[in-house]
PDB file of C-alpha atoms in Angstrom:
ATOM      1  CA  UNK Y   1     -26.300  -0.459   1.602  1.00 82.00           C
ATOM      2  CA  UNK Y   2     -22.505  -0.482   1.958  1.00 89.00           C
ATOM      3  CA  UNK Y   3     -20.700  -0.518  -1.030  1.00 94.00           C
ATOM      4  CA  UNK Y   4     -17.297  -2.325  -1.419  1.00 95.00           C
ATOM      5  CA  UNK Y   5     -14.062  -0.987  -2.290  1.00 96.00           C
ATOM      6  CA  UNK Y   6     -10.767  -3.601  -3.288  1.00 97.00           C
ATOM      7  CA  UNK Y   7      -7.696  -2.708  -4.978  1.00 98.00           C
ATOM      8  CA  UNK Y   8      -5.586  -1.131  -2.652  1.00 97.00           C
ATOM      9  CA  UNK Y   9      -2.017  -2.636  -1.595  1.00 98.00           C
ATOM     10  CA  UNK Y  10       1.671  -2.101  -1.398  1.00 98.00           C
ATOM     11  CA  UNK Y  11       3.569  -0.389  -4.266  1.00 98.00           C
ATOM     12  CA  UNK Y  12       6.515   1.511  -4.937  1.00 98.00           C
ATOM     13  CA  UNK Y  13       6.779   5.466  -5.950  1.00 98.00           C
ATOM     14  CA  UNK Y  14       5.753   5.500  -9.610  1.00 98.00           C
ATOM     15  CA  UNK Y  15       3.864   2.493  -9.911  1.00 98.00           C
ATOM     16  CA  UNK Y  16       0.269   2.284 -10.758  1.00 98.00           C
ATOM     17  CA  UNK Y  17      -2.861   0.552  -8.781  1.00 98.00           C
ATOM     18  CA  UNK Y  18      -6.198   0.325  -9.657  1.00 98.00           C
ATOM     19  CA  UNK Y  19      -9.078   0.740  -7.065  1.00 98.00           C
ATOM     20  CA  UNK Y  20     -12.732  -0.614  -7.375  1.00 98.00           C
ATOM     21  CA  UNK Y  21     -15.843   0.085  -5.699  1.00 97.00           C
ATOM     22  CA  UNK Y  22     -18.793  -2.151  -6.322  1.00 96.00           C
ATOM     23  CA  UNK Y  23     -22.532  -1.439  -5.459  1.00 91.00           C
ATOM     24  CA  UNK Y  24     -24.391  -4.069  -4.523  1.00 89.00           C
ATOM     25  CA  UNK Y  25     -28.171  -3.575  -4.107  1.00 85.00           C
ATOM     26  CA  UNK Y  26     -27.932   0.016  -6.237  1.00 87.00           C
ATOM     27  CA  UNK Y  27     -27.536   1.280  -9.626  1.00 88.00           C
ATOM     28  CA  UNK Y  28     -24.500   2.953  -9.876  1.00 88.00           C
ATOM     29  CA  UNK Y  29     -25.399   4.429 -13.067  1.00 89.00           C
ATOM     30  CA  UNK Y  30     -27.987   6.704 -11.386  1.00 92.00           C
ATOM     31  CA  UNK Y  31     -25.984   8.090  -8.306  1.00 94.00           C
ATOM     32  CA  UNK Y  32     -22.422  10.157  -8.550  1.00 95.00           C
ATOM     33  CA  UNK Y  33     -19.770   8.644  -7.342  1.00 96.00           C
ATOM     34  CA  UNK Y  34     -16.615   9.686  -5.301  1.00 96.00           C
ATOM     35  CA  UNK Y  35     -13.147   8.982  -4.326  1.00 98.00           C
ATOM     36  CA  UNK Y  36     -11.980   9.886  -0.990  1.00 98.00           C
ATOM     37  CA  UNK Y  37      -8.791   9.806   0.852  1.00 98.00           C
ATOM     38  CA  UNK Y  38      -7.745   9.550   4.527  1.00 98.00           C
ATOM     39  CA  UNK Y  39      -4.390   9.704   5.714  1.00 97.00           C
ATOM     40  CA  UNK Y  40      -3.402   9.254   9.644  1.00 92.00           C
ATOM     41  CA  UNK Y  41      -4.064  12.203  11.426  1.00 94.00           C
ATOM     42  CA  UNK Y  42      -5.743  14.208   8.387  1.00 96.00           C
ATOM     43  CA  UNK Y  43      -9.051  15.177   7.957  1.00 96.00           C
ATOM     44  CA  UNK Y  44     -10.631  13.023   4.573  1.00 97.00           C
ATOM     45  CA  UNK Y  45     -10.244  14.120   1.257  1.00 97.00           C
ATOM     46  CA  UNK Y  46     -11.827  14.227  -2.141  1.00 97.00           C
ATOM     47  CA  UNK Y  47      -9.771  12.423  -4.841  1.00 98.00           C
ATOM     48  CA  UNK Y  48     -12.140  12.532  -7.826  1.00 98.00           C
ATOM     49  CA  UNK Y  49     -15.851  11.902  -8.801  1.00 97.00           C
ATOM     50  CA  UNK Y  50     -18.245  10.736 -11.701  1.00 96.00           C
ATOM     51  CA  UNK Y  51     -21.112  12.433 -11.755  1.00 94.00           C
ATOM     52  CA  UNK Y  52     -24.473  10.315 -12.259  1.00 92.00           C
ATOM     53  CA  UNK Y  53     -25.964   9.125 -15.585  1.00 85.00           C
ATOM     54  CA  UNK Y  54     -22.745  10.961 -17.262  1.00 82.00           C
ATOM     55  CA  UNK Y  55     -18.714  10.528 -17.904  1.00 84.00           C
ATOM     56  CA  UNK Y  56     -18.099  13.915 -16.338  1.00 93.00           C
ATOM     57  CA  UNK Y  57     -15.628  13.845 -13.797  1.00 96.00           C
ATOM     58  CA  UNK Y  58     -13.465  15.914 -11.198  1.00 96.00           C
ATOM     59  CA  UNK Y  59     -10.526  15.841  -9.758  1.00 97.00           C
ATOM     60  CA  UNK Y  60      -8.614  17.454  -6.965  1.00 98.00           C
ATOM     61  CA  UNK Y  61      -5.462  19.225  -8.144  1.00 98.00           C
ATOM     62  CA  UNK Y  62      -3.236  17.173  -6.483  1.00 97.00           C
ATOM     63  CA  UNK Y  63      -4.261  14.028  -8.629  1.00 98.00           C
ATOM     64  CA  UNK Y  64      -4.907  15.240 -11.914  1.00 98.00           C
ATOM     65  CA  UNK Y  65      -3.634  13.836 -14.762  1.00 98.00           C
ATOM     66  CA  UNK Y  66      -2.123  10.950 -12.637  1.00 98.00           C
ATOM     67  CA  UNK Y  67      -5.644   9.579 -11.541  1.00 98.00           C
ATOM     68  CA  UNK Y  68      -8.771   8.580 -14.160  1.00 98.00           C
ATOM     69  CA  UNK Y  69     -12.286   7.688 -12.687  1.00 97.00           C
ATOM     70  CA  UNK Y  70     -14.147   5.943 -14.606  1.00 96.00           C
ATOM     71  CA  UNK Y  71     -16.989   3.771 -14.444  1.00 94.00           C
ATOM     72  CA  UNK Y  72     -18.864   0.350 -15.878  1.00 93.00           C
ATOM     73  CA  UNK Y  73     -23.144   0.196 -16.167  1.00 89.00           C
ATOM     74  CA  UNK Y  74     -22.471  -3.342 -16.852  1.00 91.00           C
ATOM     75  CA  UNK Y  75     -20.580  -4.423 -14.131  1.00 93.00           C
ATOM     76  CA  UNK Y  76     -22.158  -2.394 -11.976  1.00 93.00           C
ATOM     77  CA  UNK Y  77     -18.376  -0.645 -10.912  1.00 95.00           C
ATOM     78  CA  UNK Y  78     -16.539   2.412 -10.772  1.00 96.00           C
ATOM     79  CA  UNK Y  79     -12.897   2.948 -10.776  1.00 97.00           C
ATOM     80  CA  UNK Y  80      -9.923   4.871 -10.132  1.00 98.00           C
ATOM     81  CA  UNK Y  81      -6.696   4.150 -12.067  1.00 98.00           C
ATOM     82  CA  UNK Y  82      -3.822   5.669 -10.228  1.00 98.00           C
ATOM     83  CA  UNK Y  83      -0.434   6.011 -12.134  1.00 98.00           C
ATOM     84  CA  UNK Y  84       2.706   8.055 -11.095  1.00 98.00           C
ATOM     85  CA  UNK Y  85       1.734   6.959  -7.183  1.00 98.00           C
ATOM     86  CA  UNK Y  86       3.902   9.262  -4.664  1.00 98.00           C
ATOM     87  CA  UNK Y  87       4.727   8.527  -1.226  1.00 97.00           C
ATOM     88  CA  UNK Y  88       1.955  11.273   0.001  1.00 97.00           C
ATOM     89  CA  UNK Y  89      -0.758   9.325  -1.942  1.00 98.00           C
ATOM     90  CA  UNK Y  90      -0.297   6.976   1.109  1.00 98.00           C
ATOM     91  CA  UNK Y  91      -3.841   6.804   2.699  1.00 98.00           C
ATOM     92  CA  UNK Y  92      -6.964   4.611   3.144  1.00 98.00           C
ATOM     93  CA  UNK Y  93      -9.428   5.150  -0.293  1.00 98.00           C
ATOM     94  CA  UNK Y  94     -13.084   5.564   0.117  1.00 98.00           C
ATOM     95  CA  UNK Y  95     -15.720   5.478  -2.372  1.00 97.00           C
ATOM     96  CA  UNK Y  96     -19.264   6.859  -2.111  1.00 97.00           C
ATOM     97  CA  UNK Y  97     -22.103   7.205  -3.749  1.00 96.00           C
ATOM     98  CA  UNK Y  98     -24.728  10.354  -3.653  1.00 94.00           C
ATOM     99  CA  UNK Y  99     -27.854  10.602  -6.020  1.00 92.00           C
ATOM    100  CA  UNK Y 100     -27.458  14.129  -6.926  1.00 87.00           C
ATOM    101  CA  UNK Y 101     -24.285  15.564  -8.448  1.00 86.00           C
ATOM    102  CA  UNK Y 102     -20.532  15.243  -7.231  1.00 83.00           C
ATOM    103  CA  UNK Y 103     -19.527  17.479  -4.256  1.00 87.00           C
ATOM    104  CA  UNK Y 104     -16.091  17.178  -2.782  1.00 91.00           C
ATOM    105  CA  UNK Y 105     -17.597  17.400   1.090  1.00 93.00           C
ATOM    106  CA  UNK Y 106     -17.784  13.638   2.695  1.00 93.00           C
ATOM    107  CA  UNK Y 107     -20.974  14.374   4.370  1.00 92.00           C
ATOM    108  CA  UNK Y 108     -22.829  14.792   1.537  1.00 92.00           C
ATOM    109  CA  UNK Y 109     -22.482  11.403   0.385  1.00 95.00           C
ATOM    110  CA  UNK Y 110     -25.473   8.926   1.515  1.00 93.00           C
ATOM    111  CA  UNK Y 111     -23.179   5.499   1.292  1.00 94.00           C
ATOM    112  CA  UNK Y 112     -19.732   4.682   1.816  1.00 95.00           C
ATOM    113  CA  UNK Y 113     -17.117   1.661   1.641  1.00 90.00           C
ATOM    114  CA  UNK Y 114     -15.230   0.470   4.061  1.00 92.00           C
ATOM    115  CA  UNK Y 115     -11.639   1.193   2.220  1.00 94.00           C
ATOM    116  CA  UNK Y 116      -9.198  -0.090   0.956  1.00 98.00           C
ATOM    117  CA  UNK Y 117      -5.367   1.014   1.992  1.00 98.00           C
ATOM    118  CA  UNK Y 118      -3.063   1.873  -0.112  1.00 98.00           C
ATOM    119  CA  UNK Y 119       0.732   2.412   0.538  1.00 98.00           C
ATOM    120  CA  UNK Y 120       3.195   3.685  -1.661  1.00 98.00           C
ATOM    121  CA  UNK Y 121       7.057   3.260  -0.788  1.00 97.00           C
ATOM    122  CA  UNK Y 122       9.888   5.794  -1.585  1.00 94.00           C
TER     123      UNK Y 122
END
């Protein structure tokens, strides 16, 4: 199962985008859910995360209060409002999915998306 992550693009320091990450073939309500980042030459890192069956979430210090995670049973979606972008938010976004609770280490994720790139200007 891959899931699918859209929303990323070009936008200028300050602006807002809004990332989604759909789940075909699972039930998003019943795994937690993460937000990673990659920039070039860095190692990935968490952004925020929903944890399963819940609205708790978690964010890394470097996001919060800019970033909301959120996520829709209906639609079958989770996603990640980012406001106040900065240049160093630059970075390819990753969701995944885990069926226990959130952890901010990659590998303990069981499915990923392919990302989606986001580049904020100065």
């Amino acid at each position: 199962v891959q899931l699918q992550a859209s929303g990323g693009g070009l936008v200028q320091a300050g602006g807002s985008l809004r990332l989604s990450c759909a789940a075909p073939g699972l039930t998003f309500g019943s795994y937690s859910v993460g937000w990673f980042r990659q920039a070039p030459g860095n190692e990935r890192e968490f952004v925020a995360g929903i944890i399963r069956g819940s609205a708790k979430t978690h964010y890394a210090d470097s996001v919060k209060g800019r970033f909301t995670i959120s996520r829709d049973n209906a639609k079958n979606t989770v996603s990640l409002q980012m406001n106040d972008l900065k240049p160093e938010d630059t970075a390819v976004y990753y969701c995944a999915a885990r069926l226990a609770g959130v952890l901010p280490t990659p590998n303990s994720y069981s499915y990923w998306g392919q990302g989606t790139l986001v580049t904020v200007s100065s």
